[in-house]
Coordinates of N, CA and C in Angstrom, one line a residue:
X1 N 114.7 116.1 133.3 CA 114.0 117.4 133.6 C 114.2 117.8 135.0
X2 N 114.6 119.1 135.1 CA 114.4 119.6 136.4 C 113.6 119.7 137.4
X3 N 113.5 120.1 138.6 CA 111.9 120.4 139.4 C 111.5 120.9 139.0
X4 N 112.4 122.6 138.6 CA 111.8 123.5 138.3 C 111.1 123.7 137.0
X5 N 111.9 123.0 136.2 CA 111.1 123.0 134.7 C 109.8 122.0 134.9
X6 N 110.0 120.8 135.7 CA 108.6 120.4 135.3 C 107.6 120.5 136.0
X7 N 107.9 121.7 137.1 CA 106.6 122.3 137.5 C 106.4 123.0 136.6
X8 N 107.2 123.9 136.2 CA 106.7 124.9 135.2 C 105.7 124.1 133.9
X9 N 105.8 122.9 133.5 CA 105.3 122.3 132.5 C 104.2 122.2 133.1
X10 N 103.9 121.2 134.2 CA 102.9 121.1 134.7 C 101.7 122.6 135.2
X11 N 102.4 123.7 135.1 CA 101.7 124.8 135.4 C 100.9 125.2 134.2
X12 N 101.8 125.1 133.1 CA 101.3 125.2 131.9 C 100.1 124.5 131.2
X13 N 100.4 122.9 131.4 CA 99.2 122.9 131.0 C 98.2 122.5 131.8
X14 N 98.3 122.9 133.1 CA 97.1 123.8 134.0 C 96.7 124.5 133.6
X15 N 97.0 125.6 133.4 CA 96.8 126.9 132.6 C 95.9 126.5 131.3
X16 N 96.6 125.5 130.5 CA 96.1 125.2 129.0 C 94.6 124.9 129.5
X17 N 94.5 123.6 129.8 CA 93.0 123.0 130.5 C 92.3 123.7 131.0
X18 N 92.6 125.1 131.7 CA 91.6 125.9 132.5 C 90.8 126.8 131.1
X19 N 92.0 127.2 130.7 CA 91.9 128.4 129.3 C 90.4 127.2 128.2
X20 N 90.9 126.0 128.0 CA 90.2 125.4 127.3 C 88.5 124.9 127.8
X21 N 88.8 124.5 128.9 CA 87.7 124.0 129.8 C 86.8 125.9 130.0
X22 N 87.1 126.6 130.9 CA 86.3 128.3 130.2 C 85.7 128.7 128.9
X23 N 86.6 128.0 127.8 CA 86.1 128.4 126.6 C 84.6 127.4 126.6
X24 N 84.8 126.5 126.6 CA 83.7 125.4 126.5 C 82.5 125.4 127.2
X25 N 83.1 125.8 128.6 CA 81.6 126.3 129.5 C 81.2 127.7 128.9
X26 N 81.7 128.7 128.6 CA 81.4 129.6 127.5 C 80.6 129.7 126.7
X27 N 81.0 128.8 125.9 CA 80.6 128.3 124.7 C 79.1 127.8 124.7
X28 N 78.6 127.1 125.7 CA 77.7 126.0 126.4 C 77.0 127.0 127.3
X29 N 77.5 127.9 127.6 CA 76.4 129.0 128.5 C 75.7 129.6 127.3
X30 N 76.8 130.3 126.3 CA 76.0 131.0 125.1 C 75.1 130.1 124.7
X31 N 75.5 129.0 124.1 CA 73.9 128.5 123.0 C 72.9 128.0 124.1
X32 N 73.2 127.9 125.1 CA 72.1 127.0 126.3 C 71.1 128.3 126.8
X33 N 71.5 129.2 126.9 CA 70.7 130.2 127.4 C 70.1 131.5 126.1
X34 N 70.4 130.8 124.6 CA 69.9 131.4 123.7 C 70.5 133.0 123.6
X35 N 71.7 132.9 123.4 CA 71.9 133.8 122.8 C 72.8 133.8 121.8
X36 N 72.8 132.7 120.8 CA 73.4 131.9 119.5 C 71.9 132.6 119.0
X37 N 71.8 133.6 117.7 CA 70.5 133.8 116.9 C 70.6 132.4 116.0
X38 N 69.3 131.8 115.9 CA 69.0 130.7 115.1 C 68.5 131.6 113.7
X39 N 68.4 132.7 113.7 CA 67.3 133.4 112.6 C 68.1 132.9 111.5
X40 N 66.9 132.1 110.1 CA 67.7 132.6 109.0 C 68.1 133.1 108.3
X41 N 67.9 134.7 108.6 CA 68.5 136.0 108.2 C 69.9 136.0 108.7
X42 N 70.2 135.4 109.8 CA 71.8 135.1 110.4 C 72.6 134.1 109.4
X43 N 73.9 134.5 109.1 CA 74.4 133.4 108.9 C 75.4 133.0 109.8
X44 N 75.5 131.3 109.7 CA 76.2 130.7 110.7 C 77.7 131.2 110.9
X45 N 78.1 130.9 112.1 CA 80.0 131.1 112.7 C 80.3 130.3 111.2
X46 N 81.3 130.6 110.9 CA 81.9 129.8 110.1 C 82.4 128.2 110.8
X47 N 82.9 128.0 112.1 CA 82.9 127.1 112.7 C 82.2 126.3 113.0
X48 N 80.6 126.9 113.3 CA 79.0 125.8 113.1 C 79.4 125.1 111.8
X49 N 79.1 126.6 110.5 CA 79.0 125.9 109.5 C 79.5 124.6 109.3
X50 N 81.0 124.6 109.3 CA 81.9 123.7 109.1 C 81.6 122.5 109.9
X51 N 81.6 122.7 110.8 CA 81.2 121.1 112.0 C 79.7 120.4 111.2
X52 N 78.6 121.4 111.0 CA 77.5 120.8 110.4 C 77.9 120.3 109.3
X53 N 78.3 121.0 108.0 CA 79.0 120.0 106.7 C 79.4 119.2 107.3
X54 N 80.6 119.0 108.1 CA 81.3 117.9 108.1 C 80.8 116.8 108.6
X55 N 79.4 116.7 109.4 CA 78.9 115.7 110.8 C 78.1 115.4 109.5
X56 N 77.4 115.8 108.7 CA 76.5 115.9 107.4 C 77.2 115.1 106.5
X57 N 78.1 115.3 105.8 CA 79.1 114.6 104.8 C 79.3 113.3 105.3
X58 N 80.3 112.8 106.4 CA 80.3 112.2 107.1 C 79.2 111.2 107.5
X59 N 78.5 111.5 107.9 CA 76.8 110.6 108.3 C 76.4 110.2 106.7
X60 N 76.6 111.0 105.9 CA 76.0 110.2 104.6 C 76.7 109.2 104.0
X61 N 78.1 109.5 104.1 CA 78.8 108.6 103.8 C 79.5 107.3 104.6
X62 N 78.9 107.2 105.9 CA 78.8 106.0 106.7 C 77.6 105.4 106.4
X63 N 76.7 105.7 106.1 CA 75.3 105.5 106.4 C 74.3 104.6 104.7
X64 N 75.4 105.3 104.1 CA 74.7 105.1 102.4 C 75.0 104.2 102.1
X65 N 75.8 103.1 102.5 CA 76.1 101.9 102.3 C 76.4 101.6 100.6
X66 N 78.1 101.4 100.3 CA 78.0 101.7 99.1 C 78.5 100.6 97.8
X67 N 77.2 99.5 98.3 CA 77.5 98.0 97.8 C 76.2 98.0 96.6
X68 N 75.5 99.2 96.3 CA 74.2 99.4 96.3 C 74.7 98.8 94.3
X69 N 74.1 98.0 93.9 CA 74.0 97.3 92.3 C 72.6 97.4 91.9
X70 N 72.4 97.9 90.4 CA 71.3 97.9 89.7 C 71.4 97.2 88.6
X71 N 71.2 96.2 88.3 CA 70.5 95.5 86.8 C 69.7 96.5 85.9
X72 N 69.2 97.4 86.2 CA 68.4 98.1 85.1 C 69.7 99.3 85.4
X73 N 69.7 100.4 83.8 CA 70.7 101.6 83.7 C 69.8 102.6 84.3
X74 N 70.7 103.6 85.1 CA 70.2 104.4 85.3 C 70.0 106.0 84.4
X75 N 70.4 105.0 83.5 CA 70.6 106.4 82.0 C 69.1 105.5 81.3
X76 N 68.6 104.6 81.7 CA 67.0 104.3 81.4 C 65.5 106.0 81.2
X77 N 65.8 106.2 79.9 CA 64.7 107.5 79.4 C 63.4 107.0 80.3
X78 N 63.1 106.1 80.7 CA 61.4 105.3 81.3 C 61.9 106.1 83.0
X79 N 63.1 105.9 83.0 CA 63.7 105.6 85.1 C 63.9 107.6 84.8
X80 N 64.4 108.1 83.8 CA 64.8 109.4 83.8 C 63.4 110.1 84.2
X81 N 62.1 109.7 83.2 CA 61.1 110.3 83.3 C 60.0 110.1 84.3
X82 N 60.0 109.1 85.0 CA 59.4 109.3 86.5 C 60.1 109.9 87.2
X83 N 61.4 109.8 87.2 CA 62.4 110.9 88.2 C 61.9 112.1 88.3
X84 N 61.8 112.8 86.8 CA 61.5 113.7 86.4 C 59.9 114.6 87.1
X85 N 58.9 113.5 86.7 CA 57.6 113.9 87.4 C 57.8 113.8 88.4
X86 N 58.6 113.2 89.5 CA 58.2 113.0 90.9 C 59.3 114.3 91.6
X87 N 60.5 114.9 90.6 CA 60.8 116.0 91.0 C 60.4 117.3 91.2
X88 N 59.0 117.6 90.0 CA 58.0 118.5 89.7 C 57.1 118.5 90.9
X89 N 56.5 117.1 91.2 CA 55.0 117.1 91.8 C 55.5 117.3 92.8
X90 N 56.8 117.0 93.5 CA 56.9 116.8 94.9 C 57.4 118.1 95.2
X91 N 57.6 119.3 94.2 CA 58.1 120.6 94.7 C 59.3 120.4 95.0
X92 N 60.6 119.7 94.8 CA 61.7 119.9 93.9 C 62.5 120.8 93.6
X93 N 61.7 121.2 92.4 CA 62.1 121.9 91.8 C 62.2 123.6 92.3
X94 N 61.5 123.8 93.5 CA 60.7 125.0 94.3 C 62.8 125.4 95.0
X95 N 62.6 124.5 95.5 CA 63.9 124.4 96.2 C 65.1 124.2 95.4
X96 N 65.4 123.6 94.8 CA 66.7 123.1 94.0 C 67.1 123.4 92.4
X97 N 66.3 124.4 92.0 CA 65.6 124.6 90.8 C 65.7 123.7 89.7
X98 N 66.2 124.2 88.2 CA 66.0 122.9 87.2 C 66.4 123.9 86.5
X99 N 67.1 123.2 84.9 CA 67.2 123.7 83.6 C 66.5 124.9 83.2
X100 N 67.2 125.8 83.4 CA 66.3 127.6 83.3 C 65.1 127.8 84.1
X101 N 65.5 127.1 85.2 CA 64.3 127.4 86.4 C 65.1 127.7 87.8
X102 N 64.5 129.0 88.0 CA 65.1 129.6 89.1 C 64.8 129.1 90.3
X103 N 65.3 128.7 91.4 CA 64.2 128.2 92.7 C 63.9 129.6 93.2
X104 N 62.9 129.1 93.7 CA 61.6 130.0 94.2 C 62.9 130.8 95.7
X105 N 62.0 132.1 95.8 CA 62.8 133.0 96.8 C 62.7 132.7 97.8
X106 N 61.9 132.2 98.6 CA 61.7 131.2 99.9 C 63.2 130.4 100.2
X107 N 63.6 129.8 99.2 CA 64.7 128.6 98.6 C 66.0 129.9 99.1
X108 N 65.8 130.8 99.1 CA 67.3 131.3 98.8 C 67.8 132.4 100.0
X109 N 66.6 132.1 101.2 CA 66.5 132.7 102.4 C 66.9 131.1 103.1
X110 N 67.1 130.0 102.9 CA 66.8 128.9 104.0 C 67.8 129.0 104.5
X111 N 68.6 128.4 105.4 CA 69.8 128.4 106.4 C 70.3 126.5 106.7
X112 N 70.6 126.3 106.3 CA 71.0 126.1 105.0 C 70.8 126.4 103.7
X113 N 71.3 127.3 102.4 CA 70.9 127.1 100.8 C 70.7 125.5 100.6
X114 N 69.2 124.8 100.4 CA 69.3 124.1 99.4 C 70.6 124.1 98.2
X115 N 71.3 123.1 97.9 CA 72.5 122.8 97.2 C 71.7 123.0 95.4
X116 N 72.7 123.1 94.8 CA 72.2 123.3 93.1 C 72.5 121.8 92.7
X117 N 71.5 121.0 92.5 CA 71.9 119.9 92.3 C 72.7 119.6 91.4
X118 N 72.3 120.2 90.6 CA 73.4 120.2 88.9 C 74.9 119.9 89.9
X119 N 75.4 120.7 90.5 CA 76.7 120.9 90.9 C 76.7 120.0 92.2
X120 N 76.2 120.1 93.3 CA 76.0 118.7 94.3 C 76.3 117.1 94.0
X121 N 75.3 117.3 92.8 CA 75.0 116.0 92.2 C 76.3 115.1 92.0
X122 N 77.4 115.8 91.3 CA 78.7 115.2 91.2 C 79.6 114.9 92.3
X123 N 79.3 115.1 93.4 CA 80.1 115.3 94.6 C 79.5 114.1 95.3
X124 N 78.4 113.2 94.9 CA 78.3 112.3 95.4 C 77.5 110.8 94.6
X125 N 77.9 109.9 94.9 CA 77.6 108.6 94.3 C 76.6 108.2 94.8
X126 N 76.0 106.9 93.9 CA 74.5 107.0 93.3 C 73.5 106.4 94.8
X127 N 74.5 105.7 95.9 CA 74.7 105.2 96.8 C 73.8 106.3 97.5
X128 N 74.6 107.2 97.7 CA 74.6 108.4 99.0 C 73.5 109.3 98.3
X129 N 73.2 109.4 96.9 CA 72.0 110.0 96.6 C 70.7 109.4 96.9
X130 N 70.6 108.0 97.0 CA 69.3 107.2 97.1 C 68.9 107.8 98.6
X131 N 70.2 107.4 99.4 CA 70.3 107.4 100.9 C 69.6 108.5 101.2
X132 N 70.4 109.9 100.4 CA 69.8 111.3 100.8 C 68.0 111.2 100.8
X133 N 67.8 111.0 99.2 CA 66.4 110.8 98.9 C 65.8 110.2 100.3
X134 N 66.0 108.9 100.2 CA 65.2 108.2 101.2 C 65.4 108.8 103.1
X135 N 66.1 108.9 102.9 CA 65.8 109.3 104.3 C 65.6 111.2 104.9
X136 N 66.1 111.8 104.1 CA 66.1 113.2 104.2 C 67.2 113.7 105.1
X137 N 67.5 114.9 105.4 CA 68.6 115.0 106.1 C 68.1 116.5 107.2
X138 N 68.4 115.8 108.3 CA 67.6 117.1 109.3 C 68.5 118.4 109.7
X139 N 67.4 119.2 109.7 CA 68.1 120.5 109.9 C 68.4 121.1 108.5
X140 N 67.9 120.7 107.3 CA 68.7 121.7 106.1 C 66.7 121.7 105.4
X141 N 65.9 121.1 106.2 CA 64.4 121.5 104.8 C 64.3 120.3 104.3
X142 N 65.7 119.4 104.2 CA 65.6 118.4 103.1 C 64.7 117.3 103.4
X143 N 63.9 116.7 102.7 CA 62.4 115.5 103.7 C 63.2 114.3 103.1
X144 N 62.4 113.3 103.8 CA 62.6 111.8 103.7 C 61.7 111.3 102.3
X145 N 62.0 111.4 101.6 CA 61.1 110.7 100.4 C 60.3 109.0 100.7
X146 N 61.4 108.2 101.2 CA 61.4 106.9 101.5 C 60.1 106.9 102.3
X147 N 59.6 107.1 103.5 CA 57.9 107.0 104.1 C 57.2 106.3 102.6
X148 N 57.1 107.9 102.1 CA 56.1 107.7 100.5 C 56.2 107.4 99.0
X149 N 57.8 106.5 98.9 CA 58.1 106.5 97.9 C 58.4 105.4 97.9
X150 N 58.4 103.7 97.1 CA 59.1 103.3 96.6 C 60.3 102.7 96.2
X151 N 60.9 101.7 96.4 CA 62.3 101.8 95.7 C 62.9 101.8 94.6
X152 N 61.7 101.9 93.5 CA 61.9 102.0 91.9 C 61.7 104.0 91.7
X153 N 60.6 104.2 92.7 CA 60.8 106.0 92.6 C 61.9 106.0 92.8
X154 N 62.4 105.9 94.0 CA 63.8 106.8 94.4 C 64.9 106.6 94.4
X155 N 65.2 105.4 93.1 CA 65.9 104.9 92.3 C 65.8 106.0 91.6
X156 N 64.3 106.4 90.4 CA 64.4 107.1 89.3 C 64.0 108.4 89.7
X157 N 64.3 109.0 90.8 CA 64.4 110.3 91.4 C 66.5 110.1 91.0
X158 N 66.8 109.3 91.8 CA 68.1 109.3 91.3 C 69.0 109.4 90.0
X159 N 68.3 108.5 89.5 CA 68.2 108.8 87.6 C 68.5 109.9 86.9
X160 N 67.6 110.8 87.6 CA 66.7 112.2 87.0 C 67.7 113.0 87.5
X161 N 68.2 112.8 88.5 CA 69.2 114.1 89.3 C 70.9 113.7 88.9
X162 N 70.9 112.6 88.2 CA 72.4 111.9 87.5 C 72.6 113.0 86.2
X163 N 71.0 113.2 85.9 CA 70.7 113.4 84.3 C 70.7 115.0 84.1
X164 N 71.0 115.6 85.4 CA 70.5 116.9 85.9 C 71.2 118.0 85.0
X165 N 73.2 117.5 85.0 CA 74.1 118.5 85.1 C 73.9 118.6 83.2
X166 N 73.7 117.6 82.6 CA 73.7 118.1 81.0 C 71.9 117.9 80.6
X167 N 71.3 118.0 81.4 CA 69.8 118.6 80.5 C 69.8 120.1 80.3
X168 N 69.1 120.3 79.4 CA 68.9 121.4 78.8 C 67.3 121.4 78.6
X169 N 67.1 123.1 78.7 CA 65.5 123.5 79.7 C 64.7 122.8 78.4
X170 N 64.4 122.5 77.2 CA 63.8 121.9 76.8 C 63.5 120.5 76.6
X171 N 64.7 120.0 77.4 CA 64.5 118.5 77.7 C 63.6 118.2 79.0
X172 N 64.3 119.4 79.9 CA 63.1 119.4 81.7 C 62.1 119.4 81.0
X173 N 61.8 120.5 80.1 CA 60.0 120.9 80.1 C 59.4 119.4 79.4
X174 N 60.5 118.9 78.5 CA 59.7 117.1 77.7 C 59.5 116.2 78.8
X175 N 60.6 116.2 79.8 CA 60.3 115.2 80.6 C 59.2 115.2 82.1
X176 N 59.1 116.2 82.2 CA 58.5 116.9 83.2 C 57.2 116.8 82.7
X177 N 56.4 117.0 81.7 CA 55.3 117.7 81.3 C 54.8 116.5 81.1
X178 N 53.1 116.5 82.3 CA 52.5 115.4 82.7 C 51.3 115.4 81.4
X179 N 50.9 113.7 81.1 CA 50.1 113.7 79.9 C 48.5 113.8 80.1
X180 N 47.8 114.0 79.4 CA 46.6 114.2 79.7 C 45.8 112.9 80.0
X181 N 45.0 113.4 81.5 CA 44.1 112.3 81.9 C 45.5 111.0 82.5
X182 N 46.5 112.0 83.5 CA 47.1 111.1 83.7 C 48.6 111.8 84.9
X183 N 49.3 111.4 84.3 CA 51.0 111.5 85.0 C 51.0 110.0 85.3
X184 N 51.6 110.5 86.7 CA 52.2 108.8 87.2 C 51.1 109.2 88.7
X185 N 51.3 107.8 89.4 CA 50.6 107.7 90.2 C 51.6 107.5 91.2
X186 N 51.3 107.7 93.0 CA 52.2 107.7 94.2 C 51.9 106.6 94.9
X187 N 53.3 106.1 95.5 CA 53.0 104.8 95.5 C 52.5 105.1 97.1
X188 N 51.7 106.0 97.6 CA 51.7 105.5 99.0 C 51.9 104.5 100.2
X189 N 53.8 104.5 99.7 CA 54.7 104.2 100.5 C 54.5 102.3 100.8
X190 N 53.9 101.5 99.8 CA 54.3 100.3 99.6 C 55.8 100.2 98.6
X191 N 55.6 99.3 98.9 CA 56.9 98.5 97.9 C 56.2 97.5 97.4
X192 N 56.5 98.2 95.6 CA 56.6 96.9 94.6 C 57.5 97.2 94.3
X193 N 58.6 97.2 94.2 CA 59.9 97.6 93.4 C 60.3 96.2 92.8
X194 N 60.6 96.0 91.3 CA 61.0 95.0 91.4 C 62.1 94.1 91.9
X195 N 63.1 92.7 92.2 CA 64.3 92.3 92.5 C 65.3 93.2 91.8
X196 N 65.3 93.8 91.0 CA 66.6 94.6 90.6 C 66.9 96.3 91.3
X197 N 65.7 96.2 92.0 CA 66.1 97.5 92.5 C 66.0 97.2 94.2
X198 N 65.8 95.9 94.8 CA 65.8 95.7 96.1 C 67.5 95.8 96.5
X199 N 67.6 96.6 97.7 CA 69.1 96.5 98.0 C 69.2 94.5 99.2

């Protein structure tokens, strides 16, 4: 290479790094001094969006650890129907809706949309569903179940949301519909889970 060409190279990507390095301090002035709208009436750059899925996707699927074995089925009608009640009582269903249940309009303003589980639900393994459950995921609404739940609940919160994509609204309203002088009780956040559901 010549002098003259590889100054010229070298000029260039001077040029590149300054162009790049401006965009960034840019970038970094806008959200730092608030003028990125957070409102959930806004919707996100499509480039937020995308970085957030992706840092999201990613984190669940490092994190969910996916060696997770059950001795009991998760197609268990007993594991389906606590799932079931603890999707109702916990307000669930408010957000994510259910078999001919609309989610509530609150749900359909959030920034993130709460996901349709029916359709979510397949996008991820039974692993990364527990994970979600138990720990919640920040920035989308979504809570940590695990504080107050059990590892036999949110096992059969898992269950219930496997069972999601082929129930039909008269199966929700059987399994959902708490009995008299009763339902289930909350485990305020001990563990008795038995050995088959300890990871």
């Amino acid at each position: 290479m010549t002098p003259a060409a590889m100054r010229l190279t070298v000029r260039t990507l001077a040029a590149i790094a300054v162009v790049l390095l401006a965009n960034v301090v840019g970038l970094a002035s806008y959200t730092y001094f608030g003028f990125y709208n957070v409102a959930a009436t806004e919707q996100d750059w499509d480039l937020v969006r995308w970085s957030l899925e992706t840092i999201r996707n990613n984190s669940i699927e490092r994190h969910a650890g996916h060696n997770v074995s059950l001795d009991r089925s998760l197609d268990d009608p007993e594991m389906i129907r606590t799932g079931g009640l603890h999707y109702k009582e916990e307000g669930c269903v408010y957000c994510h809706g259910g078999p001919g249940i609309s989610r509530a309009e609150f749900a359909k303003n959030m920034q993130p949309e709460p996901p349709d589980l029916k359709k979510a639900a397949a996008t991820l393994d039974d692993a990364e569903l527990y994970w979600i459950m138990q720990n919640g995921i920040k920035m989308t609404g979504m809570p940590a179940f695990g504080p107050t739940h059990n590892q036999e609940e949110l096992w059969a919160m898992v269950a219930f949301t496997r069972r999601l994509p082929e129930m039909s609204q008269s199966e929700y309203e059987k399994i959902t519909e708490v009995s008299e002088g009763g339902g289930h009780q909350q485990a305020g956040g001990e563990d008795h889970a038995p050995a088959t559901f300890r990871k």
